[in-house]
Structures are given as structure tokens and as C-alpha cells.
mmCIF file of C-alpha atoms in Angstrom:
data_model
loop_
_atom_site.group_PDB
_atom_site.id
_atom_site.type_symbol
_atom_site.label_atom_id
_atom_site.label_comp_id
_atom_site.label_asym_id
_atom_site.label_seq_id
_atom_site.Cartn_x
_atom_site.Cartn_y
_atom_site.Cartn_z
ATOM 1 C CA UNK A 1 14.389 9.400 -46.082
ATOM 2 C CA UNK A 2 14.650 6.866 -43.517
ATOM 3 C CA UNK A 3 14.647 7.236 -39.920
ATOM 4 C CA UNK A 4 16.117 5.133 -37.547
ATOM 5 C CA UNK A 5 15.555 4.683 -33.915
ATOM 6 C CA UNK A 6 17.763 2.358 -31.239
ATOM 7 C CA UNK A 7 16.279 -0.738 -30.511
ATOM 8 C CA UNK A 8 15.850 -2.395 -26.980
ATOM 9 C CA UNK A 9 14.839 -4.656 -25.369
ATOM 10 C CA UNK A 10 11.440 -3.906 -22.636
ATOM 11 C CA UNK A 11 10.092 -6.539 -20.989
ATOM 12 C CA UNK A 12 6.604 -6.169 -19.786
ATOM 13 C CA UNK A 13 4.874 -8.345 -16.812
ATOM 14 C CA UNK A 14 1.273 -8.007 -16.322
ATOM 15 C CA UNK A 15 -0.463 -8.911 -12.949
ATOM 16 C CA UNK A 16 -3.488 -8.445 -10.806
ATOM 17 C CA UNK A 17 -4.993 -10.154 -8.126
ATOM 18 C CA UNK A 18 -8.645 -9.978 -6.390
ATOM 19 C CA UNK A 19 -8.598 -10.781 -2.786
ATOM 20 C CA UNK A 20 -11.751 -11.079 -1.008
ATOM 21 C CA UNK A 21 -12.314 -10.406 2.653
ATOM 22 C CA UNK A 22 -14.326 -13.522 4.004
ATOM 23 C CA UNK A 23 -14.582 -13.418 7.436
ATOM 24 C CA UNK A 24 -17.003 -13.499 10.442
ATOM 25 C CA UNK A 25 -16.557 -11.144 13.022
ATOM 26 C CA UNK A 26 -17.503 -10.610 16.397
ATOM 27 C CA UNK A 27 -17.197 -7.962 18.952
ATOM 28 C CA UNK A 28 -16.247 -7.784 22.949
ATOM 29 C CA UNK A 29 -18.839 -5.350 24.264
ATOM 30 C CA UNK A 30 -16.686 -4.496 26.914
ATOM 31 C CA UNK A 31 -19.088 -5.006 29.468
ATOM 32 C CA UNK A 32 -18.174 -8.671 30.367
ATOM 33 C CA UNK A 33 -20.723 -10.205 27.218
ATOM 34 C CA UNK A 34 -19.100 -11.047 23.767
ATOM 35 C CA UNK A 35 -21.369 -10.644 21.294
ATOM 36 C CA UNK A 36 -22.186 -13.297 18.504
ATOM 37 C CA UNK A 37 -24.625 -15.666 17.095
ATOM 38 C CA UNK A 38 -28.541 -14.237 18.031
ATOM 39 C CA UNK A 39 -27.326 -11.029 19.231
ATOM 40 C CA UNK A 40 -28.742 -7.653 18.490
ATOM 41 C CA UNK A 41 -25.218 -6.188 18.167
ATOM 42 C CA UNK A 42 -24.824 -4.224 14.667
ATOM 43 C CA UNK A 43 -20.672 -5.231 14.776
ATOM 44 C CA UNK A 44 -21.294 -8.930 14.652
ATOM 45 C CA UNK A 45 -21.794 -11.033 11.380
ATOM 46 C CA UNK A 46 -19.645 -12.082 7.762
ATOM 47 C CA UNK A 47 -17.626 -9.788 6.115
ATOM 48 C CA UNK A 48 -17.684 -10.104 2.588
ATOM 49 C CA UNK A 49 -16.069 -7.654 0.576
ATOM 50 C CA UNK A 50 -13.244 -7.028 -2.565
ATOM 51 C CA UNK A 51 -10.604 -5.973 -0.202
ATOM 52 C CA UNK A 52 -8.533 -2.369 -0.391
ATOM 53 C CA UNK A 53 -5.351 -4.220 -1.365
ATOM 54 C CA UNK A 54 -6.608 -5.954 -4.531
ATOM 55 C CA UNK A 55 -4.583 -4.922 -7.383
ATOM 56 C CA UNK A 56 -4.104 -4.749 -10.917
ATOM 57 C CA UNK A 57 -0.533 -3.642 -12.255
ATOM 58 C CA UNK A 58 2.169 -4.218 -14.677
ATOM 59 C CA UNK A 59 6.117 -3.545 -14.050
ATOM 60 C CA UNK A 60 8.167 -2.878 -17.080
ATOM 61 C CA UNK A 61 11.868 -3.512 -17.504
ATOM 62 C CA UNK A 62 14.549 -2.204 -20.194
ATOM 63 C CA UNK A 63 18.123 -2.530 -19.756
ATOM 64 C CA UNK A 64 19.284 -0.018 -16.820
ATOM 65 C CA UNK A 65 15.526 2.095 -16.618
ATOM 66 C CA UNK A 66 12.488 -0.417 -14.804
ATOM 67 C CA UNK A 67 9.335 0.850 -13.714
ATOM 68 C CA UNK A 68 5.982 -0.086 -12.261
ATOM 69 C CA UNK A 69 2.043 0.763 -12.354
ATOM 70 C CA UNK A 70 -0.456 -0.901 -9.913
ATOM 71 C CA UNK A 71 -3.621 0.319 -9.252
ATOM 72 C CA UNK A 72 -5.573 -0.464 -6.019
ATOM 73 C CA UNK A 73 -9.664 -2.045 -7.079
ATOM 74 C CA UNK A 74 -11.843 -1.537 -3.653
ATOM 75 C CA UNK A 75 -15.540 -2.263 -3.172
ATOM 76 C CA UNK A 76 -18.175 0.202 -2.087
ATOM 77 C CA UNK A 77 -21.084 -0.067 -0.364
ATOM 78 C CA UNK A 78 -23.828 -0.358 -3.590
ATOM 79 C CA UNK A 79 -21.584 -2.595 -4.913
ATOM 80 C CA UNK A 80 -19.310 -0.029 -6.555
ATOM 81 C CA UNK A 81 -15.631 0.036 -7.051
ATOM 82 C CA UNK A 82 -12.937 2.277 -6.172
ATOM 83 C CA UNK A 83 -10.070 2.764 -7.920
ATOM 84 C CA UNK A 84 -6.689 4.563 -7.195
ATOM 85 C CA UNK A 85 -3.214 4.375 -7.497
ATOM 86 C CA UNK A 86 -1.247 1.646 -5.457
ATOM 87 C CA UNK A 87 2.236 2.403 -6.744
ATOM 88 C CA UNK A 88 3.668 4.081 -9.566
ATOM 89 C CA UNK A 89 7.825 4.493 -9.902
ATOM 90 C CA UNK A 90 10.522 4.356 -12.604
ATOM 91 C CA UNK A 91 14.104 3.722 -11.491
ATOM 92 C CA UNK A 92 16.945 4.338 -13.555
ATOM 93 C CA UNK A 93 19.906 1.486 -12.801
ATOM 94 C CA UNK A 94 23.509 4.290 -13.713
ATOM 95 C CA UNK A 95 26.112 1.287 -12.536
ATOM 96 C CA UNK A 96 27.006 2.513 -9.064
ATOM 97 C CA UNK A 97 23.382 2.622 -7.583
ATOM 98 C CA UNK A 98 19.892 3.064 -8.885
ATOM 99 C CA UNK A 99 17.090 6.535 -8.646
ATOM 100 C CA UNK A 100 13.688 5.883 -8.105
ATOM 101 C CA UNK A 101 10.731 8.585 -8.688
ATOM 102 C CA UNK A 102 7.567 8.015 -7.718
ATOM 103 C CA UNK A 103 5.353 6.430 -5.134
ATOM 104 C CA UNK A 104 5.932 3.382 -3.908
ATOM 105 C CA UNK A 105 7.242 1.739 -0.582
ATOM 106 C CA UNK A 106 9.212 3.734 1.442
ATOM 107 C CA UNK A 107 13.390 2.059 2.353
ATOM 108 C CA UNK A 108 12.086 1.612 6.009
ATOM 109 C CA UNK A 109 8.798 -0.132 5.390
ATOM 110 C CA UNK A 110 9.292 -3.838 6.972
ATOM 111 C CA UNK A 111 6.748 -7.111 5.953
ATOM 112 C CA UNK A 112 7.340 -9.593 8.670
ATOM 113 C CA UNK A 113 3.794 -10.892 9.019
ATOM 114 C CA UNK A 114 1.403 -12.982 7.078
ATOM 115 C CA UNK A 115 -1.585 -11.689 9.119
ATOM 116 C CA UNK A 116 -4.968 -11.857 6.809
ATOM 117 C CA UNK A 117 -7.714 -10.005 8.657
ATOM 118 C CA UNK A 118 -8.449 -6.954 8.424
ATOM 119 C CA UNK A 119 -7.278 -6.534 5.000
ATOM 120 C CA UNK A 120 -4.152 -8.571 4.868
ATOM 121 C CA UNK A 121 -2.320 -5.806 7.419
ATOM 122 C CA UNK A 122 0.139 -8.098 7.826
ATOM 123 C CA UNK A 123 0.536 -6.449 11.628
ATOM 124 C CA UNK A 124 1.668 -3.396 9.512
ATOM 125 C CA UNK A 125 2.392 0.072 12.290
ATOM 126 C CA UNK A 126 2.035 -2.765 15.011
ATOM 127 C CA UNK A 127 5.425 -3.886 16.275
ATOM 128 C CA UNK A 128 7.187 -2.492 12.797
ATOM 129 C CA UNK A 129 7.250 0.202 11.279
ATOM 130 C CA UNK A 130 5.448 1.107 8.055
ATOM 131 C CA UNK A 131 6.498 4.365 6.249
ATOM 132 C CA UNK A 132 3.478 4.105 3.485
ATOM 133 C CA UNK A 133 3.711 4.467 0.078
ATOM 134 C CA UNK A 134 5.032 7.682 -0.127
ATOM 135 C CA UNK A 135 6.096 10.019 -3.254
ATOM 136 C CA UNK A 136 9.240 10.581 -3.155
ATOM 137 C CA UNK A 137 13.070 10.007 -4.769
ATOM 138 C CA UNK A 138 15.168 7.784 -3.614
ATOM 139 C CA UNK A 139 19.147 7.082 -4.607
ATOM 140 C CA UNK A 140 20.084 3.211 -3.614
ATOM 141 C CA UNK A 141 23.754 1.763 -3.423
ATOM 142 C CA UNK A 142 23.125 -1.624 -2.869
ATOM 143 C CA UNK A 143 21.620 -2.342 0.351
ATOM 144 C CA UNK A 144 21.767 1.513 1.421
ATOM 145 C CA UNK A 145 18.742 3.952 0.849
ATOM 146 C CA UNK A 146 18.387 7.470 1.327
ATOM 147 C CA UNK A 147 15.311 9.149 0.481
ATOM 148 C CA UNK A 148 13.149 12.620 0.606
ATOM 149 C CA UNK A 149 9.502 11.671 0.843
ATOM 150 C CA UNK A 150 5.929 13.387 0.845
ATOM 151 C CA UNK A 151 5.735 13.481 4.513
ATOM 152 C CA UNK A 152 2.120 12.348 6.566
ATOM 153 C CA UNK A 153 0.410 14.249 8.573
ATOM 154 C CA UNK A 154 -1.109 12.993 11.681
ATOM 155 C CA UNK A 155 -3.388 14.273 14.088
ATOM 156 C CA UNK A 156 -2.307 13.095 17.571
ATOM 157 C CA UNK A 157 -4.865 14.870 20.263
ATOM 158 C CA UNK A 158 -8.466 12.982 21.003
ATOM 159 C CA UNK A 159 -10.541 13.642 22.952
ATOM 160 C CA UNK A 160 -12.079 11.078 26.249
ATOM 161 C CA UNK A 161 -14.002 9.282 23.766
ATOM 162 C CA UNK A 162 -10.825 8.852 21.497
ATOM 163 C CA UNK A 163 -11.784 10.854 18.223
ATOM 164 C CA UNK A 164 -9.689 13.246 16.990
ATOM 165 C CA UNK A 165 -10.000 16.857 17.968
ATOM 166 C CA UNK A 166 -8.013 18.380 14.881
ATOM 167 C CA UNK A 167 -5.467 20.233 16.900
ATOM 168 C CA UNK A 168 -1.798 19.714 16.786
ATOM 169 C CA UNK A 169 -1.110 17.496 13.356
ATOM 170 C CA UNK A 170 2.376 16.848 12.790
ATOM 171 C CA UNK A 171 4.353 15.775 10.031
ATOM 172 C CA UNK A 172 6.847 12.663 10.062
#
């Protein structure tokens, strides 16, 4: 007896980065004074920690199927490491277009800045639209993308101190 399986070339690429926040922060207290060196304000000081956008991942590419898995690595107080899934998706190229299934950047995310402070925020959601990395299905034809995405829920009602009250959750 002999068994034969079609052999197709599959290309694996591994990547990773440890991104460290190394900033000195000083916050305006709102009363005309500014916290700084020597002040007793607990909000100023050196920030040095493993950022939440540190990652370890792999991309896989075959003839008409590709995929990505990416784990986020984030340092916690006490030196522990929190590991979570940043991206995990597979894409099928069916000739006329592509079908992506999984968790990846939404088609409306805009990356226009290289701002490094605040976890390499890149001004996401500040003057640009950031659609997160939701789970979903995405159908693509050239640059046109049609996606069914897992909605996020936000709380848009806050008290006078800016604390969310738990009322009026929205999904978008």
C-alpha cells in the first residue's frame, strides 16, 4: 500500500518584537502648577515597562491560502507577563477576490502617524478612524473590502467627573 498527498510549497515566516515604554511623564495639575522633578505628585515619574503592542507571531503563505497568528505580550505589575491574541486570521485567494476569516485589523483602520508615546498609539482614534482588530469575515475585490465584524460596545454616558455610569451602551 502507498499513500500519496499533494505537496504544495508553504512558506513560514516568524517575527517578534519587545517594545519598551521608556518615557518620563509630567502632568499639568490644572491649578497653574506643573508636576515635575521633586514634586510629591504621584503621576509624574519614569515609565519603563513592556508595552502591550509587543508581539510574537508567524505568517504562513501557500498557493492560494495564507494566514497569520500574532500574540500580544504585555508586562504586568509584579513582573508577570500577560499574553493575548492580537491577530489570528486565514485568507483564501479565490482568483477574483479574497475571503478573510478571523481576527485582524478592520478595513477602516487608518495608520497615519508614528507617535511613540502611550504604547505606540500612532494617534489611533484621535483625528482618524480606528476600527480595532475585531473578529469577522471580510470579502475583498482589489481595494474594495466588505466586512461583517464583531461589534464593540461602548458606554457614552458619564457623570460630571467623567466616570462611566453604565447607562446607554452603544454598539457600532
